[in-house]
Each structure stands twice: as structure tokens, then as C-alpha cells.
Short mmCIF file of C-alpha atoms and ligand atoms in Angstrom, two decimals:
data_model
loop_
_atom_site.label_atom_id
_atom_site.label_comp_id
_atom_site.label_asym_id
_atom_site.label_seq_id
_atom_site.Cartn_x
_atom_site.Cartn_y
_atom_site.Cartn_z
CA MET P 1205 225.54 -57.55 54.84
CA ALA P 1206 228.94 -56.01 54.14
CA SER P 1207 231.30 -57.85 51.81
CA ARG P 1208 233.38 -60.24 53.88
CA THR P 1209 237.17 -60.12 53.79
CA SER P 1210 238.53 -62.86 51.66
CA PRO P 1211 241.91 -64.33 50.59
CA PHE P 1212 240.46 -64.27 47.02
CA ASP P 1213 242.45 -61.98 44.80
CA LEU P 1214 241.27 -61.89 41.25
CA SER P 1215 244.52 -60.37 40.00
CA THR P 1216 246.44 -63.43 41.07
CA CYS P 1217 243.74 -66.10 40.69
CA ALA P 1218 242.68 -65.56 37.09
CA ARG P 1219 245.11 -66.43 34.25
CA PRO P 1220 247.39 -63.44 33.35
CA ASN P 1221 246.55 -63.74 29.64
CA ILE P 1222 242.81 -63.49 30.42
CA LEU P 1223 243.32 -60.55 32.84
CA LYS P 1224 245.07 -58.69 29.95
CA LEU P 1225 242.29 -59.40 27.44
CA GLN P 1226 240.65 -56.54 25.66
CA PRO P 1227 237.06 -57.66 24.76
CA TYR P 1228 236.34 -57.78 21.06
CA ARG P 1229 234.65 -54.55 20.06
CA CYS P 1230 232.35 -54.12 17.12
CA ALA P 1231 231.58 -50.79 15.38
CA ARG P 1232 228.05 -51.04 16.82
CA ASP P 1233 229.44 -50.77 20.34
CA ASP P 1234 230.43 -47.25 19.32
CA TYR P 1235 227.61 -46.38 16.93
CA LYS P 1236 224.31 -47.88 18.13
CA ASP P 1237 222.03 -49.15 15.36
CA ASP P 1238 218.95 -46.89 15.56
CA GLY P 1239 217.31 -48.57 12.52
CA THR P 1240 218.21 -45.68 10.15
CA ASN P 1241 221.93 -46.33 9.61
CA ILE P 1242 223.25 -48.14 6.60
CA LEU P 1243 225.25 -51.03 8.14
CA LEU P 1244 228.41 -51.63 6.20
CA ASP P 1245 230.59 -52.60 9.12
CA ALA P 1246 230.29 -56.34 9.78
CA ASN P 1247 230.41 -58.00 6.34
CA GLU P 1248 226.82 -59.22 6.64
CA ASN P 1249 224.46 -59.85 3.74
CA ALA P 1250 222.45 -56.63 3.32
CA TYR P 1251 219.89 -58.26 1.04
CA GLY P 1252 218.56 -60.43 3.79
CA PRO P 1253 218.53 -63.93 5.13
CA GLY P 1254 218.74 -66.80 2.63
CA LEU P 1255 215.21 -67.89 3.50
CA ALA P 1256 212.04 -67.81 1.37
CA LEU P 1257 209.98 -65.48 3.54
CA ASN P 1258 206.57 -64.02 2.79
CA GLU P 1259 205.71 -60.36 3.26
CA GLN P 1260 204.90 -60.95 6.98
CA GLY P 1261 208.43 -62.30 7.48
CA ALA P 1262 207.25 -65.89 7.95
CA LEU P 1263 208.70 -68.91 6.16
CA GLN P 1264 206.68 -69.67 3.07
CA GLU P 1265 204.58 -72.74 3.65
CA SER P 1266 206.02 -74.79 0.80
CA THR P 1267 209.58 -74.50 2.28
CA VAL P 1268 208.52 -75.64 5.73
CA THR P 1269 209.29 -79.32 6.32
CA GLY P 1270 208.40 -79.53 10.02
CA THR P 1271 204.83 -79.09 11.30
CA SER P 1272 205.39 -76.63 14.05
CA THR P 1273 206.55 -73.52 12.20
CA GLY P 1274 203.48 -73.05 9.96
CA SER P 1275 202.86 -69.81 8.14
CA SER P 1276 201.75 -67.82 11.17
CA LYS P 1277 203.76 -64.75 12.11
CA PRO P 1278 206.85 -66.02 13.95
CA GLU P 1279 207.89 -64.62 17.37
CA ILE P 1280 211.39 -64.34 15.99
CA ASP P 1281 212.44 -61.66 13.56
CA LEU P 1282 213.42 -63.87 10.64
CA LEU P 1283 213.91 -60.84 8.42
CA GLY P 1284 216.66 -59.57 10.76
CA LEU P 1285 218.67 -62.78 10.71
CA ASN P 1286 221.15 -61.37 8.19
CA ARG P 1287 222.48 -59.16 10.98
CA TYR P 1288 224.80 -60.34 13.80
CA PRO P 1289 223.10 -60.64 17.18
CA ASP P 1290 223.58 -58.29 20.12
CA PRO P 1291 226.91 -59.22 21.84
CA HIS P 1292 225.80 -57.87 25.28
CA GLN P 1293 222.21 -59.14 25.87
CA VAL P 1294 221.58 -56.42 28.49
CA GLU P 1295 217.78 -56.68 28.31
CA LEU P 1296 217.86 -60.45 28.77
CA LYS P 1297 220.30 -60.11 31.64
CA LYS P 1298 217.94 -57.57 33.30
CA LEU P 1299 215.10 -60.08 33.13
CA PHE P 1300 217.28 -62.79 34.77
CA CYS P 1301 218.17 -60.36 37.53
CA LYS P 1302 214.54 -59.46 38.08
CA LEU P 1303 213.72 -63.21 38.44
CA ARG P 1304 216.55 -63.83 40.96
CA ASN P 1305 216.49 -60.58 43.02
CA THR P 1306 214.41 -62.22 45.75
CA HIS P 1307 216.09 -60.59 48.70
CA THR P 1308 216.14 -63.98 50.42
CA HIS P 1309 219.90 -64.17 50.93
CA THR P 1310 221.03 -60.51 50.69
CA GLN P 1311 219.47 -57.05 50.34
CA LYS P 1312 221.97 -56.26 47.58
CA VAL P 1313 220.55 -56.16 44.06
CA LEU P 1314 221.79 -58.04 41.00
CA GLY P 1315 222.32 -56.08 37.78
CA PRO P 1316 223.35 -56.96 34.24
CA GLU P 1317 226.97 -56.37 35.20
CA ASN P 1318 226.68 -59.57 37.38
CA LEU P 1319 225.93 -61.75 34.40
CA PHE P 1320 227.50 -63.85 31.70
CA CYS P 1321 225.20 -65.47 29.04
CA GLY P 1322 226.38 -68.58 27.32
CA VAL P 1323 225.40 -71.31 24.89
CA GLY P 1324 223.84 -73.39 27.70
CA SER P 1325 225.51 -73.54 31.09
CA ASP P 1326 227.95 -75.90 29.41
CA GLU P 1327 229.59 -72.78 27.89
CA ALA P 1328 229.87 -71.21 31.38
CA ILE P 1329 231.48 -74.38 32.74
CA ASP P 1330 234.10 -74.19 30.01
CA ALA P 1331 234.54 -70.43 30.11
CA LEU P 1332 235.29 -70.52 33.82
CA LEU P 1333 237.97 -73.22 33.27
CA ARG P 1334 239.64 -71.17 30.60
CA CYS P 1335 239.41 -68.07 32.75
CA PHE P 1336 241.06 -69.47 35.89
CA CYS P 1337 243.04 -72.58 35.07
CA ALA P 1338 246.25 -72.78 33.16
CA PRO P 1339 246.34 -76.03 31.08
CA GLY P 1340 248.78 -78.60 32.45
CA LYS P 1341 249.27 -76.62 35.66
CA ASP P 1342 246.07 -75.77 37.58
CA LYS P 1343 243.37 -78.10 38.94
CA ILE P 1344 239.68 -78.09 39.79
CA LEU P 1345 237.87 -79.93 42.66
CA THR P 1346 234.68 -81.79 42.03
CA CYS P 1347 232.40 -83.71 44.37
CA PRO P 1348 231.32 -87.03 42.83
CA PRO P 1349 228.79 -88.26 42.00
CA THR P 1350 228.33 -85.21 39.87
CA TYR P 1351 227.61 -83.81 36.41
CA GLY P 1352 229.94 -85.24 33.79
CA MET P 1353 230.71 -82.10 31.87
CA TYR P 1354 232.96 -80.68 34.59
CA GLY P 1355 235.27 -83.59 33.97
CA VAL P 1356 234.94 -83.49 30.17
CA SER P 1357 235.65 -79.75 30.01
CA ALA P 1358 238.57 -80.09 32.43
CA GLN P 1359 240.07 -82.87 30.28
CA VAL P 1360 239.64 -80.83 27.09
CA ASN P 1361 241.52 -77.97 28.79
CA ASP P 1362 244.22 -80.27 30.23
CA ILE P 1363 243.15 -79.54 33.80
CA GLU P 1364 243.63 -82.15 36.53
CA ILE P 1365 240.64 -83.04 38.68
CA VAL P 1366 240.85 -83.53 42.47
CA LYS P 1367 237.82 -85.35 43.91
CA VAL P 1368 236.24 -84.92 47.35
CA PRO P 1369 233.14 -87.13 47.20
CA LEU P 1370 229.74 -86.13 48.50
CA ASP P 1371 228.79 -87.75 51.80
CA VAL P 1372 226.92 -90.87 50.69
CA ASP P 1373 225.67 -91.61 54.21
CA ASN P 1374 224.31 -88.10 54.61
CA GLY P 1375 222.02 -87.69 51.62
CA PHE P 1376 224.90 -86.77 49.21
CA GLN P 1377 225.70 -83.57 51.08
CA LEU P 1378 228.99 -81.73 50.78
CA GLN P 1379 231.95 -82.49 53.05
CA PRO P 1380 233.15 -78.94 53.56
CA GLU P 1381 235.87 -79.76 56.11
CA LYS P 1382 237.51 -82.22 53.75
CA ILE P 1383 237.13 -79.85 50.83
CA ASN P 1384 238.76 -77.08 52.87
CA GLU P 1385 241.64 -79.35 53.96
CA THR P 1386 242.27 -80.33 50.35
CA LEU P 1387 242.18 -76.71 49.23
CA ALA P 1388 244.60 -75.65 51.94
CA ALA P 1389 247.06 -78.37 50.90
CA ASP P 1390 246.98 -77.60 47.17
CA PRO P 1391 246.89 -74.00 46.00
CA SER P 1392 246.92 -75.12 42.36
CA ILE P 1393 243.22 -75.97 42.79
CA LYS P 1394 241.57 -72.92 41.38
CA MET P 1395 237.89 -73.80 41.36
CA VAL P 1396 235.40 -75.96 43.20
CA TYR P 1397 232.37 -77.16 41.21
CA ILE P 1398 229.33 -77.81 43.42
CA CYS P 1399 226.10 -79.03 41.83
CA SER P 1400 222.97 -78.05 43.76
CA PRO P 1401 220.57 -79.69 43.34
CA GLY P 1402 223.02 -82.39 42.39
CA ASN P 1403 222.99 -84.42 39.20
CA PRO P 1404 222.53 -87.39 39.64
CA THR P 1405 221.69 -86.99 43.31
CA ALA P 1406 218.78 -84.51 43.25
CA SER P 1407 219.97 -83.19 46.58
CA LEU P 1408 220.03 -79.48 47.37
CA ILE P 1409 223.32 -78.67 49.03
CA LYS P 1410 223.10 -76.91 52.43
CA LYS P 1411 223.83 -73.21 52.12
CA SER P 1412 225.79 -73.39 55.40
CA ASP P 1413 228.17 -75.98 53.86
CA ILE P 1414 228.77 -73.81 50.75
CA GLN P 1415 229.44 -70.90 53.11
CA LYS P 1416 232.15 -72.95 54.89
CA VAL P 1417 234.04 -73.28 51.64
CA LEU P 1418 233.53 -69.64 50.80
CA GLU P 1419 234.93 -68.78 54.18
CA HIS P 1420 238.13 -70.67 53.61
CA PRO P 1421 240.77 -68.63 55.42
CA THR P 1422 243.64 -69.00 52.89
CA TRP P 1423 242.43 -70.39 49.57
CA ASN P 1424 242.55 -68.07 46.57
CA GLY P 1425 239.95 -69.62 44.27
CA VAL P 1426 236.45 -69.61 42.99
CA VAL P 1427 233.37 -71.51 44.17
CA ILE P 1428 230.90 -72.46 41.41
CA VAL P 1429 227.42 -73.55 42.33
CA ASP P 1430 225.60 -75.17 39.36
CA GLU P 1431 221.86 -74.52 39.85
CA ALA P 1432 220.64 -76.16 36.64
CA TYR P 1433 217.74 -77.80 38.54
CA ILE P 1434 217.02 -75.01 41.09
CA ASP P 1435 213.46 -74.31 40.00
CA PHE P 1436 212.45 -77.80 41.12
CA ALA P 1437 213.73 -77.05 44.60
CA PRO P 1438 211.67 -75.06 47.20
CA GLU P 1439 211.08 -71.41 46.41
CA GLY P 1440 213.96 -69.19 47.65
CA SER P 1441 216.59 -71.90 47.27
CA SER P 1442 218.58 -70.12 44.57
CA LEU P 1443 221.79 -68.46 45.82
CA ALA P 1444 222.16 -66.33 42.64
CA GLU P 1445 221.79 -63.04 44.46
CA TRP P 1446 224.33 -64.16 47.05
CA VAL P 1447 227.14 -63.49 44.47
CA ASN P 1448 226.88 -59.86 45.70
CA ASP P 1449 228.13 -60.91 49.14
CA TRP P 1450 231.11 -62.98 47.90
CA PRO P 1451 233.82 -61.86 45.50
CA ASN P 1452 234.53 -65.46 44.40
CA LEU P 1453 231.10 -67.08 44.04
CA VAL P 1454 229.66 -68.02 40.69
CA VAL P 1455 226.10 -69.34 40.39
CA MET P 1456 225.15 -70.99 37.05
CA GLN P 1457 221.64 -71.52 35.82
CA THR P 1458 220.02 -72.63 32.55
CA LEU P 1459 216.77 -72.43 30.57
CA SER P 1460 217.21 -76.13 29.64
CA LYS P 1461 215.41 -77.67 32.60
CA ALA P 1462 212.39 -76.11 34.38
CA PHE P 1463 211.98 -73.54 31.57
CA GLY P 1464 211.79 -76.41 29.05
CA LEU P 1465 214.00 -74.62 26.44
CA ALA P 1466 216.91 -77.10 26.07
CA GLY P 1467 216.68 -76.56 22.32
CA ILE P 1468 217.58 -72.83 22.38
CA ARG P 1469 220.89 -73.35 24.39
CA LEU P 1470 220.84 -70.53 26.87
CA GLY P 1471 222.67 -70.61 30.20
CA VAL P 1472 223.83 -67.89 32.56
CA ALA P 1473 226.48 -67.34 35.26
CA PHE P 1474 225.79 -64.84 38.03
CA THR P 1475 228.98 -63.56 39.68
CA SER P 1476 230.78 -60.45 40.86
CA PRO P 1477 231.17 -57.75 38.20
CA PRO P 1478 234.97 -58.26 37.86
CA ILE P 1479 234.60 -62.00 37.16
CA ALA P 1480 231.63 -61.36 34.83
CA THR P 1481 233.84 -58.84 32.93
CA LEU P 1482 236.51 -61.51 32.46
CA LEU P 1483 233.99 -64.12 31.23
CA ASN P 1484 232.37 -61.63 28.84
CA SER P 1485 235.82 -60.66 27.54
CA LEU P 1486 236.84 -64.17 26.72
CA LYS P 1487 233.63 -65.31 25.03
CA ALA P 1488 233.05 -65.25 21.28
CA PRO P 1489 231.29 -61.87 20.64
CA TYR P 1490 228.11 -63.25 19.10
CA ASN P 1491 227.70 -66.44 21.09
CA ILE P 1492 223.96 -65.96 21.73
CA SER P 1493 221.94 -66.12 18.50
CA SER P 1494 219.04 -63.63 17.91
CA PRO P 1495 216.40 -66.39 17.91
CA THR P 1496 217.74 -67.71 21.20
CA SER P 1497 217.83 -64.21 22.63
CA ALA P 1498 214.27 -63.46 21.48
CA LEU P 1499 212.89 -66.78 22.87
CA ALA P 1500 214.82 -66.46 26.17
CA THR P 1501 213.54 -62.88 26.62
CA ALA P 1502 209.99 -64.10 25.94
CA ALA P 1503 210.43 -66.99 28.36
CA LEU P 1504 211.17 -64.61 31.24
CA SER P 1505 208.00 -62.51 30.81
CA PRO P 1506 205.40 -62.88 33.58
CA THR P 1507 202.96 -64.66 31.21
CA ASN P 1508 205.57 -67.24 30.20
CA THR P 1509 207.09 -67.80 33.65
CA ALA P 1510 203.57 -68.59 34.79
CA VAL P 1511 203.47 -71.35 32.17
CA MET P 1512 206.90 -72.60 33.33
CA ARG P 1513 205.62 -72.71 36.93
CA LYS P 1514 202.48 -74.56 35.88
CA TYR P 1515 204.53 -77.28 34.13
CA ARG P 1516 207.04 -77.30 37.00
CA ASP P 1517 204.19 -77.93 39.48
CA GLN P 1518 202.96 -80.80 37.26
CA ILE P 1519 206.39 -82.29 37.20
CA ILE P 1520 206.59 -82.00 40.98
CA ALA P 1521 203.24 -83.72 41.33
CA GLN P 1522 204.47 -86.55 39.13
CA ARG P 1523 207.68 -86.72 41.11
CA GLU P 1524 205.62 -87.21 44.25
CA ARG P 1525 203.63 -89.89 42.50
CA LEU P 1526 206.86 -91.71 41.66
CA VAL P 1527 208.02 -91.37 45.19
CA GLN P 1528 204.77 -93.00 46.39
CA GLU P 1529 204.49 -95.67 43.70
CA LEU P 1530 208.07 -96.88 43.01
CA PRO P 1531 208.66 -98.45 46.44
CA LYS P 1532 205.57 -100.61 45.88
CA ILE P 1533 207.31 -102.42 42.99
CA PRO P 1534 209.15 -105.56 44.14
CA GLY P 1535 212.92 -105.12 43.47
CA VAL P 1536 212.94 -101.37 43.95
CA GLY P 1537 215.07 -100.25 46.83
CA ARG P 1538 215.73 -96.82 48.39
CA PHE P 1539 215.81 -93.41 46.87
CA LEU P 1540 219.36 -92.24 47.29
CA GLY P 1541 219.88 -88.54 47.45
CA GLY P 1542 217.02 -86.03 47.57
CA GLN P 1543 213.88 -84.95 45.83
CA GLU P 1544 214.73 -81.46 44.70
CA ALA P 1545 215.13 -81.92 40.96
CA ASN P 1546 213.10 -83.32 38.02
CA PHE P 1547 214.57 -86.79 38.43
CA LEU P 1548 215.03 -89.38 41.07
CA LEU P 1549 217.98 -91.70 41.86
CA VAL P 1550 216.58 -95.05 42.73
CA GLU P 1551 218.24 -98.29 43.74
CA LEU P 1552 217.33 -101.67 42.17
CA LEU P 1553 217.91 -104.80 44.18
CA ASP P 1554 218.96 -108.40 43.49
CA LYS P 1555 215.78 -109.63 45.30
CA PRO P 1556 212.72 -107.87 46.64
CA ALA P 1557 213.44 -105.82 49.78
CA THR P 1558 211.16 -108.13 51.79
CA GLU P 1559 213.58 -110.97 51.08
CA GLY P 1560 216.62 -108.93 52.12
CA GLY P 1561 217.57 -107.71 48.59
CA LYS P 1562 220.79 -105.72 48.17
CA ALA P 1563 221.53 -102.90 45.67
CA SER P 1564 222.66 -104.58 42.40
CA ASN P 1565 224.27 -103.22 39.30
CA VAL P 1566 223.46 -106.49 37.54
CA THR P 1567 219.72 -105.87 38.08
CA ALA P 1568 219.99 -102.19 37.30
CA LEU P 1569 221.86 -102.66 34.11
CA ALA P 1570 219.64 -105.50 32.89
CA THR P 1571 216.57 -103.40 33.73
CA TYR P 1572 217.95 -100.38 31.97
CA GLU P 1573 218.70 -102.36 28.83
CA ALA P 1574 215.42 -104.23 28.78
CA MET P 1575 213.37 -101.11 29.39
CA ALA P 1576 215.05 -99.37 26.48
CA GLU P 1577 215.31 -102.26 23.99
CA LYS P 1578 212.17 -104.16 24.75
CA ARG P 1579 209.74 -101.60 26.26
CA GLY P 1580 210.76 -98.38 24.57
CA VAL P 1581 211.37 -96.51 27.81
CA VAL P 1582 214.80 -94.90 28.21
CA VAL P 1583 216.17 -94.00 31.63
CA ARG P 1584 219.77 -93.61 32.72
CA PHE P 1585 221.97 -96.24 34.33
CA ARG P 1586 224.13 -94.55 37.07
CA GLY P 1587 225.35 -97.61 38.90
CA LYS P 1588 229.03 -96.93 38.05
CA GLU P 1589 228.96 -93.50 39.66
CA TYR P 1590 230.42 -93.07 43.12
CA GLY P 1591 227.94 -94.16 45.85
CA CYS P 1592 225.29 -95.10 43.27
CA GLU P 1593 225.54 -98.93 43.23
CA GLY P 1594 222.46 -100.39 41.58
CA CYS P 1595 221.00 -96.99 40.66
CA LEU P 1596 218.91 -95.71 37.81
CA ARG P 1597 218.34 -92.03 37.32
CA ILE P 1598 214.71 -91.51 36.28
CA THR P 1599 213.59 -88.25 34.76
CA VAL P 1600 210.07 -87.29 35.80
CA GLY P 1601 207.88 -87.37 32.72
CA THR P 1602 204.24 -86.49 31.96
CA GLU P 1603 201.44 -88.23 33.81
CA GLN P 1604 200.96 -90.67 30.90
CA GLU P 1605 204.70 -91.31 30.69
CA VAL P 1606 204.96 -92.01 34.36
CA THR P 1607 202.01 -94.40 34.18
CA ARG P 1608 203.69 -96.25 31.37
CA PHE P 1609 207.14 -96.22 33.04
CA LEU P 1610 205.73 -97.64 36.29
CA GLN P 1611 203.84 -100.41 34.37
CA GLU P 1612 206.88 -101.41 32.24
CA LEU P 1613 209.28 -101.28 35.22
CA ARG P 1614 207.05 -103.57 37.27
CA GLY P 1615 206.93 -106.13 34.43
CA VAL P 1616 210.59 -105.94 33.55
CA LEU P 1617 211.77 -106.25 37.21
CA GLN P 1618 209.41 -109.12 37.89
CA ALA P 1619 210.89 -111.05 34.91
CA ILE P 1620 214.51 -110.20 35.74
CA LEU P 1621 214.24 -111.20 39.40
CA ALA P 1622 212.47 -114.45 38.43
CA GLY P 1623 215.23 -115.17 35.91
CA GLU P 1624 212.74 -115.18 33.03
CA ASP P 1625 212.96 -113.55 29.57
CA VAL P 1626 211.72 -110.02 29.55
C1 LIG R 1845 224.01 -80.16 36.55
C2 LIG R 1845 223.94 -79.69 35.16
N1 LIG R 1845 224.56 -78.56 34.80
C3 LIG R 1845 224.54 -78.11 33.57
C4 LIG R 1845 223.86 -78.83 32.58
C5 LIG R 1845 223.93 -78.32 31.15
O1 LIG R 1845 222.97 -77.46 30.94
P1 LIG R 1845 222.82 -76.64 29.57
O2 LIG R 1845 221.77 -77.29 28.80
O3 LIG R 1845 222.43 -75.27 30.05
O4 LIG R 1845 224.18 -76.61 28.91
C6 LIG R 1845 223.21 -80.04 32.86
C7 LIG R 1845 222.58 -80.79 31.83
O5 LIG R 1845 222.09 -81.91 31.98
C8 LIG R 1845 223.23 -80.48 34.18
O6 LIG R 1845 222.67 -81.62 34.54
#
């Protein structure tokens, strides 16, 4: 498909100070380290990392306090930690492209020039705000209920938030016509953050609705689709490669969820090369640490993505089990939203559904607190979020965790609805 014409103009949409940025260059951008050079350019410690390492480069056993590191040869090059990491991460970016070049949404091919790597997708959320929104002047549009960091990051950057809620009566889908009207009326809105699958809704947003916003006839702004949970949705759902068809689309992903690597902090934004260039220019040069880069690169190998898919399938099986079993517990109401993430948004009621129970924040909050304080099971109370009256957000755990959760929830709800002590 040919690139569509668009009112988007990067030269007037991005902040002028960012457009003028010259990315930080290090001497190694000019003189590649081939392993033979003496590196006296970056004020590193040439003697090595301040770690007691044995000859194999592993931490000496006596210095290891945790149990998981051991003395076996580490995957990570501990001996190289005295050197700054690669600022560009081209190999890692190539692997992300390989993963997402599915030719489902376009025949065009993603390359490393389409990518920004960040310290989690939280860094991408913030980098985009700093790239496009002038503090105290510009705005973003969000669609509640949604992920809290869009609001936090906007507040930190002194950016106002305009809200067009998701359609509560339609499975928490987008309201593209309302969004488009709002964008037409206020050109100071520079970005729309769409979470798909949504947090806390677990609903995959319809591609056709996102397209309606992208096809806005006059708006000069950027559409961000946050796909943190995309690998729990049906195969082919990711719109990452679609950034090649739209000059103003950004698709964010992370290794924190399906890939199970929240601890390494690695997120990416796929977008058009000009936007990726701006994001890469404004980031701190060495934002991705070498251990993170090594682990992320390993995670995207065929052997390791097979492990990710195996765990993902187990999570989906437990999600289906929760979908079957939760409604059998008296006091549990409907699932609001969808089933396309590794969590479910479930209503709790003031009485069992058979007795005409209604969604109740009193029940949900009491259940949330009792589960955490008395039963050692922590879920998330979401009843204060738009359209989520009486809701808990429940992350899908292991088979044993789900068994325990179901058992404790049944006991806690029974006691709460009977007005007894938990
Ligand atoms: C929708 C959504 N986006 C982004 C993130 C942040 O991900 P990361 O760990 O990559 O910063 C989360 C984390 O919960 C999330 O729910």
C-alpha cells in the first residue's frame, strides 16, 4: 500500500528545540571498537569492573549473596562492564524487526531505522511527550480507563490531558468519531495514547477504529498504540509493521509482559524513521545497559521465543480457566472488557447475581484488602477507574496460584457477603 497523504507534518508537529537537536556522538561512532584499540576516549575504568570475578569472568562464589547467579559462566559479559554500552543497539533492533515483520498489515519491511529502544516502554511514553509537547502549552488525549503512566508522565512534563473515554457499553472500544471531533477542535493536542490490549480493560482495540483516527483530515499529531500486552492477543494482532504505512503512527512494545523480563527494563517504539531519529536524538546516549542488551538479544532468539510462547500458552490456558471458574463463585459479576491480555477485569457484586446483585466498590475494596491482608493474595482494585465500578484486575498466575486465588476468593467473598469476619 502506498503511503497515504496526511495532514501530519513533522517539521511543525515536533518541538522546534527537538528538531534542532544534534544527537550526542561518542568517539566510537567514528572509530569502531574492533577489540584491538586502546580505549582512552570515554573516561572508563580500564582495569575492569569493580567486581570480584574468577578467570571465567563469573562472580566469585563467596561474593554472591543471591542464589541464582552461582559460579557458572554468566550469559552476560561481566568482564566488559567497565565499558559503556552500545548507544545504537542495531542488532537488538534487527531482532525486534524480524519478530514483527509478519506481513499481516503491510508488505513493507521494518528495519532498525524504525526503532527506539528505551528503559521499558515507560521511557518511550516519556520521550514521546518530550519530543512533541511543549510544557504548559500542548496537550495529549487519553482514553480512560487506561494505563496510569500516560497521566503521570504528562503531569511531570506539565502537559494537560484531554480525555475521551472508551465506550463502556461496547467492550471498552475506542470512540473514534468523538476523538476526531476533539482533535479537530483543539490543535494543541499533539498526541493520542491508545492502549491495545488495554490496561485495565484487556480489550484489543479494533484496527479500523485506530485507522479512523489516523485518517483524520486536518489534525497534525501523532497516534501512539501501546501494545505492552500484544503477545497475549491472537497471532497477527500487532500493528508494529503498520508504522511503515503511516507517517504519524508509533507502536510501543515491551519485554516486561509476555517475555517475562520486567527486571531488565527494555521497551521499544516502532515508528517512521524521521520520528525514530528524533527519539534517538533526545535519549541519553547509553540508556540501555549491556546486561539488558545481552539478555534482550538472547530473549529474541528462536530457542528463547519458543520458551516465551510456551509460558504464554500456559498463561492463556489459566486465563481460560479463570473465565470458566470465576463466574461460579457467588458474588462475582461480569467480566468487563476483553480477554486479550494476561489479566482480567472482573466485577464484584453487593449480593450474588442470582439475588440481583449490583457491582459494588464496597465489596470490591473489602475483598481486595482482605485477600491481601488475611490471605496473602494481592490483586488490584480498579473500582475508581472510569467505567470500572466494583472491579478488580486479576493478573493470571501459575496453575497453583490460580487454584489458591480461586479458593481464597470464594472464602473471602462468602464471608463479606454474609457480613462475617474474613
Ligand atoms: C499498558 C502498559 N504500557 C506500558 C507499561 C510499562 O511497561 P515497561 O515495563 O516496558 O515500562 C505497562 C506496565 O504495566 C502497561 O501496563
